[in-house]
Amino acid sequence: MSQIFHIHPDNPQPRLISQAVDALNKGGVIVYPTDSGYALGCRLEDKNAMERICHIRQLDGNHNFTLMCRDLSELSTYAHVDNSAFRLIKNNTPGSYTFILKGTKEVPRRLMNDKRKTIGLRVPSNAVALALLEALNEPMMSTSLMLPGNDFTESDPEEIQDRIGKLVDLIIDGGTLGQQPTTVVDLTSDTPEVVREGVGDSRPFR
């Protein structure tokens, strides 16, 4: 059964954040809060942990995994971004958006959409997620915790513990969260395309 850390949603305890990062560095799969419900995360290079996430979510090669980033400093390392796309991302992060971008060679192939070679990128506004990413000091491979048969991300840590507590190493309890998904914007061509309307305002991309 997984550990549960109760982390303050506004003032995350550094000791617990550090222990969560230790779990990731040891190959763990964690559940953590974001600004659009709970998500599953692991280290970018950890193939076994990613396979565990795919098993939990029942994902195939067409899924766009997301790189959770603390800021835009790593953007050019992992994604091809022109000046206009960069301005759009910069003006709307951190926030409830997922940007679809062409991945660079620095992104492990298994994380990209098989056909399009794309990757999702997010800079969350959730304080716990940002503290985690700051302590990890690299992007985290992530996907929304949306269990098979559900249309919404999981929002209640106790229910998550009951349903998948045996399949993950750590659940970070940041309180009960909203279930609205991110707004997904495809920036792989010259014209932005809103792929999914979510909690983020889509007007800047139209």
PDB file of C-alpha atoms in Angstrom:
ATOM      1  CA  MET A   1       0.000   0.000   0.000  1.00  0.00           C
ATOM      2  CA  SER A   2       1.221   3.463  -0.864  1.00  0.00           C
ATOM      3  CA  GLN A   3       2.352   6.108   1.584  1.00  0.00           C
ATOM      4  CA  ILE A   4       0.183   9.201   2.030  1.00  0.00           C
ATOM      5  CA  PHE A   5       1.680  12.630   2.668  1.00  0.00           C
ATOM      6  CA  HIS A   6      -0.670  15.397   3.821  1.00  0.00           C
ATOM      7  CA  ILE A   7       0.927  18.479   2.293  1.00  0.00           C
ATOM      8  CA  HIS A   8      -0.424  21.977   2.865  1.00  0.00           C
ATOM      9  CA  PRO A   9      -1.958  23.245  -0.406  1.00  0.00           C
ATOM     10  CA  ASP A  10      -0.617  26.796   0.001  1.00  0.00           C
ATOM     11  CA  ASN A  11       2.558  26.309   2.062  1.00  0.00           C
ATOM     12  CA  PRO A  12       4.033  22.901   1.182  1.00  0.00           C
ATOM     13  CA  GLN A  13       6.268  21.470   3.911  1.00  0.00           C
ATOM     14  CA  PRO A  14       9.850  21.256   2.519  1.00  0.00           C
ATOM     15  CA  ARG A  15      10.591  18.039   4.448  1.00  0.00           C
ATOM     16  CA  LEU A  16       7.673  16.211   2.846  1.00  0.00           C
ATOM     17  CA  ILE A  17       8.435  17.627  -0.590  1.00  0.00           C
ATOM     18  CA  SER A  18      12.007  16.343  -0.229  1.00  0.00           C
ATOM     19  CA  GLN A  19      10.739  12.888   0.731  1.00  0.00           C
ATOM     20  CA  ALA A  20       8.411  12.880  -2.292  1.00  0.00           C
ATOM     21  CA  VAL A  21      11.353  13.680  -4.561  1.00  0.00           C
ATOM     22  CA  ASP A  22      13.288  10.806  -2.953  1.00  0.00           C
ATOM     23  CA  ALA A  23      10.414   8.498  -3.899  1.00  0.00           C
ATOM     24  CA  LEU A  24      10.614   9.694  -7.517  1.00  0.00           C
ATOM     25  CA  ASN A  25      14.388   9.276  -7.616  1.00  0.00           C
ATOM     26  CA  LYS A  26      14.018   5.689  -6.397  1.00  0.00           C
ATOM     27  CA  GLY A  27      11.781   4.849  -9.363  1.00  0.00           C
ATOM     28  CA  GLY A  28       8.462   5.601  -7.725  1.00  0.00           C
ATOM     29  CA  VAL A  29       5.094   6.485  -9.227  1.00  0.00           C
ATOM     30  CA  ILE A  30       3.360   9.254  -7.318  1.00  0.00           C
ATOM     31  CA  VAL A  31      -0.072  10.833  -7.242  1.00  0.00           C
ATOM     32  CA  TYR A  32       0.109  14.591  -6.779  1.00  0.00           C
ATOM     33  CA  PRO A  33      -2.217  17.620  -6.963  1.00  0.00           C
ATOM     34  CA  THR A  34      -2.383  20.012  -9.906  1.00  0.00           C
ATOM     35  CA  ASP A  35      -4.645  22.918 -10.823  1.00  0.00           C
ATOM     36  CA  SER A  36      -6.917  20.489 -12.715  1.00  0.00           C
ATOM     37  CA  GLY A  37      -7.295  17.540 -10.358  1.00  0.00           C
ATOM     38  CA  TYR A  38      -4.808  14.848  -9.377  1.00  0.00           C
ATOM     39  CA  ALA A  39      -2.121  13.494 -11.708  1.00  0.00           C
ATOM     40  CA  LEU A  40       0.268  10.559 -11.924  1.00  0.00           C
ATOM     41  CA  GLY A  41       3.960  11.380 -12.176  1.00  0.00           C
ATOM     42  CA  CYS A  42       7.393   9.795 -12.452  1.00  0.00           C
ATOM     43  CA  ARG A  43      10.898  10.766 -13.553  1.00  0.00           C
ATOM     44  CA  LEU A  44      11.348  11.496 -17.228  1.00  0.00           C
ATOM     45  CA  GLU A  45      13.945   8.776 -17.811  1.00  0.00           C
ATOM     46  CA  ASP A  46      12.214   6.057 -15.796  1.00  0.00           C
ATOM     47  CA  LYS A  47      10.857   3.526 -18.285  1.00  0.00           C
ATOM     48  CA  ASN A  48       9.547   1.057 -15.688  1.00  0.00           C
ATOM     49  CA  ALA A  49       7.633   3.737 -13.794  1.00  0.00           C
ATOM     50  CA  MET A  50       6.107   4.984 -17.037  1.00  0.00           C
ATOM     51  CA  GLU A  51       4.968   1.463 -17.906  1.00  0.00           C
ATOM     52  CA  ARG A  52       3.258   1.265 -14.524  1.00  0.00           C
ATOM     53  CA  ILE A  53       1.437   4.528 -15.270  1.00  0.00           C
ATOM     54  CA  CYS A  54       0.357   3.212 -18.687  1.00  0.00           C
ATOM     55  CA  HIS A  55      -1.012   0.111 -16.958  1.00  0.00           C
ATOM     56  CA  ILE A  56      -2.986   2.178 -14.417  1.00  0.00           C
ATOM     57  CA  ARG A  57      -4.428   4.443 -17.130  1.00  0.00           C
ATOM     58  CA  GLN A  58      -4.610   1.729 -19.851  1.00  0.00           C
ATOM     59  CA  LEU A  59      -2.883   4.057 -22.322  1.00  0.00           C
ATOM     60  CA  ASP A  60      -1.646   3.359 -25.848  1.00  0.00           C
ATOM     61  CA  GLY A  61       0.934   4.981 -28.127  1.00  0.00           C
ATOM     62  CA  ASN A  62      -1.443   7.713 -29.294  1.00  0.00           C
ATOM     63  CA  HIS A  63      -1.495   9.363 -25.886  1.00  0.00           C
ATOM     64  CA  ASN A  64       0.286  12.682 -25.425  1.00  0.00           C
ATOM     65  CA  PHE A  65       2.211  12.481 -22.189  1.00  0.00           C
ATOM     66  CA  THR A  66       2.892  15.778 -20.488  1.00  0.00           C
ATOM     67  CA  LEU A  67       6.119  17.294 -19.290  1.00  0.00           C
ATOM     68  CA  MET A  68       5.335  19.146 -16.078  1.00  0.00           C
ATOM     69  CA  CYS A  69       7.761  22.075 -15.842  1.00  0.00           C
ATOM     70  CA  ARG A  70       8.375  24.587 -13.054  1.00  0.00           C
ATOM     71  CA  ASP A  71       8.879  27.371 -15.628  1.00  0.00           C
ATOM     72  CA  LEU A  72       9.846  27.873 -19.277  1.00  0.00           C
ATOM     73  CA  SER A  73      13.614  27.572 -18.760  1.00  0.00           C
ATOM     74  CA  GLU A  74      13.624  23.984 -20.071  1.00  0.00           C
ATOM     75  CA  LEU A  75      11.190  24.566 -22.908  1.00  0.00           C
ATOM     76  CA  SER A  76      13.703  24.775 -25.756  1.00  0.00           C
ATOM     77  CA  THR A  77      15.460  21.633 -24.524  1.00  0.00           C
ATOM     78  CA  TYR A  78      12.400  19.451 -24.927  1.00  0.00           C
ATOM     79  CA  ALA A  79      10.232  21.156 -27.579  1.00  0.00           C
ATOM     80  CA  HIS A  80      10.524  22.960 -30.896  1.00  0.00           C
ATOM     81  CA  VAL A  81       8.981  26.392 -30.329  1.00  0.00           C
ATOM     82  CA  ASP A  82       8.965  29.419 -32.628  1.00  0.00           C
ATOM     83  CA  ASN A  83       8.807  32.990 -31.330  1.00  0.00           C
ATOM     84  CA  SER A  84       5.039  33.433 -31.663  1.00  0.00           C
ATOM     85  CA  ALA A  85       4.309  30.152 -29.871  1.00  0.00           C
ATOM     86  CA  PHE A  86       6.772  31.036 -27.122  1.00  0.00           C
ATOM     87  CA  ARG A  87       5.045  34.372 -26.534  1.00  0.00           C
ATOM     88  CA  LEU A  88       1.654  32.653 -26.273  1.00  0.00           C
ATOM     89  CA  ILE A  89       2.989  30.119 -23.783  1.00  0.00           C
ATOM     90  CA  LYS A  90       4.821  32.748 -21.736  1.00  0.00           C
ATOM     91  CA  ASN A  91       1.745  34.982 -21.513  1.00  0.00           C
ATOM     92  CA  ASN A  92      -0.449  32.130 -20.264  1.00  0.00           C
ATOM     93  CA  THR A  93       1.750  30.287 -17.785  1.00  0.00           C
ATOM     94  CA  PRO A  94       1.611  29.195 -15.093  1.00  0.00           C
ATOM     95  CA  GLY A  95      -1.980  28.152 -15.608  1.00  0.00           C
ATOM     96  CA  SER A  96      -4.492  25.482 -16.553  1.00  0.00           C
ATOM     97  CA  TYR A  97      -3.221  24.820 -20.061  1.00  0.00           C
ATOM     98  CA  THR A  98      -1.553  21.901 -21.799  1.00  0.00           C
ATOM     99  CA  PHE A  99       0.397  22.862 -24.915  1.00  0.00           C
ATOM    100  CA  ILE A 100       0.993  20.284 -27.644  1.00  0.00           C
ATOM    101  CA  LEU A 101       4.424  20.785 -29.209  1.00  0.00           C
ATOM    102  CA  LYS A 102       6.856  18.921 -31.432  1.00  0.00           C
ATOM    103  CA  GLY A 103       9.320  17.098 -29.200  1.00  0.00           C
ATOM    104  CA  THR A 104      13.088  17.336 -29.546  1.00  0.00           C
ATOM    105  CA  LYS A 105      15.580  14.477 -29.418  1.00  0.00           C
ATOM    106  CA  GLU A 106      15.928  15.105 -25.687  1.00  0.00           C
ATOM    107  CA  VAL A 107      12.457  13.642 -25.131  1.00  0.00           C
ATOM    108  CA  PRO A 108      12.476   9.845 -24.838  1.00  0.00           C
ATOM    109  CA  ARG A 109      10.559   8.455 -27.838  1.00  0.00           C
ATOM    110  CA  ARG A 110       8.277   6.412 -25.601  1.00  0.00           C
ATOM    111  CA  LEU A 111       6.850   9.661 -24.178  1.00  0.00           C
ATOM    112  CA  MET A 112       5.815  11.083 -27.536  1.00  0.00           C
ATOM    113  CA  ASN A 113       2.728  10.437 -29.620  1.00  0.00           C
ATOM    114  CA  ASP A 114       3.791   7.600 -31.939  1.00  0.00           C
ATOM    115  CA  LYS A 115       2.554   9.198 -35.154  1.00  0.00           C
ATOM    116  CA  ARG A 116       3.034  12.920 -34.608  1.00  0.00           C
ATOM    117  CA  LYS A 117       6.136  12.897 -32.365  1.00  0.00           C
ATOM    118  CA  THR A 118       4.478  15.440 -30.118  1.00  0.00           C
ATOM    119  CA  ILE A 119       4.596  16.045 -26.391  1.00  0.00           C
ATOM    120  CA  GLY A 120       2.367  17.952 -24.009  1.00  0.00           C
ATOM    121  CA  LEU A 121       3.878  20.682 -21.864  1.00  0.00           C
ATOM    122  CA  ARG A 122       2.476  22.301 -18.728  1.00  0.00           C
ATOM    123  CA  VAL A 123       3.533  24.862 -16.160  1.00  0.00           C
ATOM    124  CA  PRO A 124       1.017  24.351 -13.328  1.00  0.00           C
ATOM    125  CA  SER A 125      -0.113  26.996 -10.881  1.00  0.00           C
ATOM    126  CA  ASN A 126      -0.652  24.540  -7.995  1.00  0.00           C
ATOM    127  CA  ALA A 127       1.764  25.360  -5.151  1.00  0.00           C
ATOM    128  CA  VAL A 128       2.445  21.725  -4.250  1.00  0.00           C
ATOM    129  CA  ALA A 129       3.174  20.757  -7.859  1.00  0.00           C
ATOM    130  CA  LEU A 130       5.518  23.726  -8.294  1.00  0.00           C
ATOM    131  CA  ALA A 131       7.376  22.946  -5.060  1.00  0.00           C
ATOM    132  CA  LEU A 132       7.788  19.356  -6.185  1.00  0.00           C
ATOM    133  CA  LEU A 133       9.162  20.385  -9.580  1.00  0.00           C
ATOM    134  CA  GLU A 134      11.510  22.929  -8.019  1.00  0.00           C
ATOM    135  CA  ALA A 135      12.950  20.294  -5.685  1.00  0.00           C
ATOM    136  CA  LEU A 136      13.181  17.677  -8.442  1.00  0.00           C
ATOM    137  CA  ASN A 137      15.113  20.182 -10.585  1.00  0.00           C
ATOM    138  CA  GLU A 138      13.891  18.696 -13.874  1.00  0.00           C
ATOM    139  CA  PRO A 139      10.554  18.221 -15.668  1.00  0.00           C
ATOM    140  CA  MET A 140       8.350  15.360 -14.500  1.00  0.00           C
ATOM    141  CA  MET A 141       6.598  12.933 -16.809  1.00  0.00           C
ATOM    142  CA  SER A 142       2.926  13.265 -16.011  1.00  0.00           C
ATOM    143  CA  THR A 143      -0.587  12.378 -17.032  1.00  0.00           C
ATOM    144  CA  SER A 144      -3.951  13.248 -15.489  1.00  0.00           C
ATOM    145  CA  LEU A 145      -5.275  10.653 -13.059  1.00  0.00           C
ATOM    146  CA  MET A 146      -8.317   9.723 -15.098  1.00  0.00           C
ATOM    147  CA  LEU A 147      -9.118   6.081 -14.425  1.00  0.00           C
ATOM    148  CA  PRO A 148     -10.554   3.798 -17.147  1.00  0.00           C
ATOM    149  CA  GLY A 149     -14.257   4.442 -17.676  1.00  0.00           C
ATOM    150  CA  ASN A 150     -14.166   7.915 -16.102  1.00  0.00           C
ATOM    151  CA  ASP A 151     -14.505  11.238 -17.908  1.00  0.00           C
ATOM    152  CA  PHE A 152     -12.982  13.361 -15.146  1.00  0.00           C
ATOM    153  CA  THR A 153      -9.731  13.436 -13.229  1.00  0.00           C
ATOM    154  CA  GLU A 154      -9.779  12.087  -9.691  1.00  0.00           C
ATOM    155  CA  SER A 155     -10.284  14.759  -7.043  1.00  0.00           C
ATOM    156  CA  ASP A 156     -10.486  12.952  -3.666  1.00  0.00           C
ATOM    157  CA  PRO A 157      -7.252  11.513  -2.155  1.00  0.00           C
ATOM    158  CA  GLU A 158      -9.130   8.997  -0.006  1.00  0.00           C
ATOM    159  CA  GLU A 159     -10.948   7.588  -3.026  1.00  0.00           C
ATOM    160  CA  ILE A 160      -7.650   7.453  -4.906  1.00  0.00           C
ATOM    161  CA  GLN A 161      -6.128   5.467  -2.033  1.00  0.00           C
ATOM    162  CA  ASP A 162      -9.035   3.017  -2.124  1.00  0.00           C
ATOM    163  CA  ARG A 163      -8.863   2.536  -5.899  1.00  0.00           C
ATOM    164  CA  ILE A 164      -5.164   2.497  -6.769  1.00  0.00           C
ATOM    165  CA  GLY A 165      -3.332   2.652  -3.446  1.00  0.00           C
ATOM    166  CA  LYS A 166      -1.634  -0.685  -4.174  1.00  0.00           C
ATOM    167  CA  LEU A 167      -0.430   0.449  -7.613  1.00  0.00           C
ATOM    168  CA  VAL A 168       1.491   3.615  -6.685  1.00  0.00           C
ATOM    169  CA  ASP A 169       4.262   4.391  -4.205  1.00  0.00           C
ATOM    170  CA  LEU A 170       3.058   7.702  -2.813  1.00  0.00           C
ATOM    171  CA  ILE A 171      -0.129   9.767  -2.727  1.00  0.00           C
ATOM    172  CA  ILE A 172       0.277  13.456  -1.946  1.00  0.00           C
ATOM    173  CA  ASP A 173      -2.923  14.641  -0.294  1.00  0.00           C
ATOM    174  CA  GLY A 174      -3.335  18.309  -1.180  1.00  0.00           C
ATOM    175  CA  GLY A 175      -7.041  18.391  -0.339  1.00  0.00           C
ATOM    176  CA  THR A 176     -10.110  17.784  -2.462  1.00  0.00           C
ATOM    177  CA  LEU A 177      -9.640  19.415  -5.855  1.00  0.00           C
ATOM    178  CA  GLY A 178     -11.782  20.591  -8.725  1.00  0.00           C
ATOM    179  CA  GLN A 179     -12.175  18.239 -11.685  1.00  0.00           C
ATOM    180  CA  GLN A 180     -12.105  20.655 -14.592  1.00  0.00           C
ATOM    181  CA  PRO A 181      -9.532  19.610 -17.206  1.00  0.00           C
ATOM    182  CA  THR A 182      -6.880  21.858 -18.674  1.00  0.00           C
ATOM    183  CA  THR A 183      -7.472  23.652 -21.944  1.00  0.00           C
ATOM    184  CA  VAL A 184      -5.385  21.865 -24.583  1.00  0.00           C
ATOM    185  CA  VAL A 185      -3.795  24.008 -27.299  1.00  0.00           C
ATOM    186  CA  ASP A 186      -1.953  22.538 -30.290  1.00  0.00           C
ATOM    187  CA  LEU A 187       0.977  24.778 -31.232  1.00  0.00           C
ATOM    188  CA  THR A 188       2.601  22.475 -33.791  1.00  0.00           C
ATOM    189  CA  SER A 189       1.525  24.578 -36.798  1.00  0.00           C
ATOM    190  CA  ASP A 190       1.461  28.286 -37.611  1.00  0.00           C
ATOM    191  CA  THR A 191      -2.076  28.716 -36.283  1.00  0.00           C
ATOM    192  CA  PRO A 192      -2.932  27.681 -32.696  1.00  0.00           C
ATOM    193  CA  GLU A 193      -5.701  25.104 -32.448  1.00  0.00           C
ATOM    194  CA  VAL A 194      -7.788  24.661 -29.301  1.00  0.00           C
ATOM    195  CA  VAL A 195      -8.130  20.885 -29.074  1.00  0.00           C
ATOM    196  CA  ARG A 196     -10.083  20.821 -25.808  1.00  0.00           C
ATOM    197  CA  GLU A 197     -11.919  23.518 -23.925  1.00  0.00           C
ATOM    198  CA  GLY A 198     -11.128  23.384 -20.226  1.00  0.00           C
ATOM    199  CA  VAL A 199     -10.654  25.647 -17.252  1.00  0.00           C
ATOM    200  CA  GLY A 200      -8.044  27.821 -18.999  1.00  0.00           C
ATOM    201  CA  ASP A 201      -9.438  30.747 -21.023  1.00  0.00           C
ATOM    202  CA  SER A 202      -9.170  29.765 -24.703  1.00  0.00           C
ATOM    203  CA  ARG A 203      -9.676  33.300 -26.097  1.00  0.00           C
ATOM    204  CA  PRO A 204      -5.927  34.139 -26.367  1.00  0.00           C
ATOM    205  CA  PHE A 205      -5.528  31.258 -28.828  1.00  0.00           C
ATOM    206  CA  ARG A 206      -8.394  32.072 -31.197  1.00  0.00           C
TER     207      ARG A 206
END
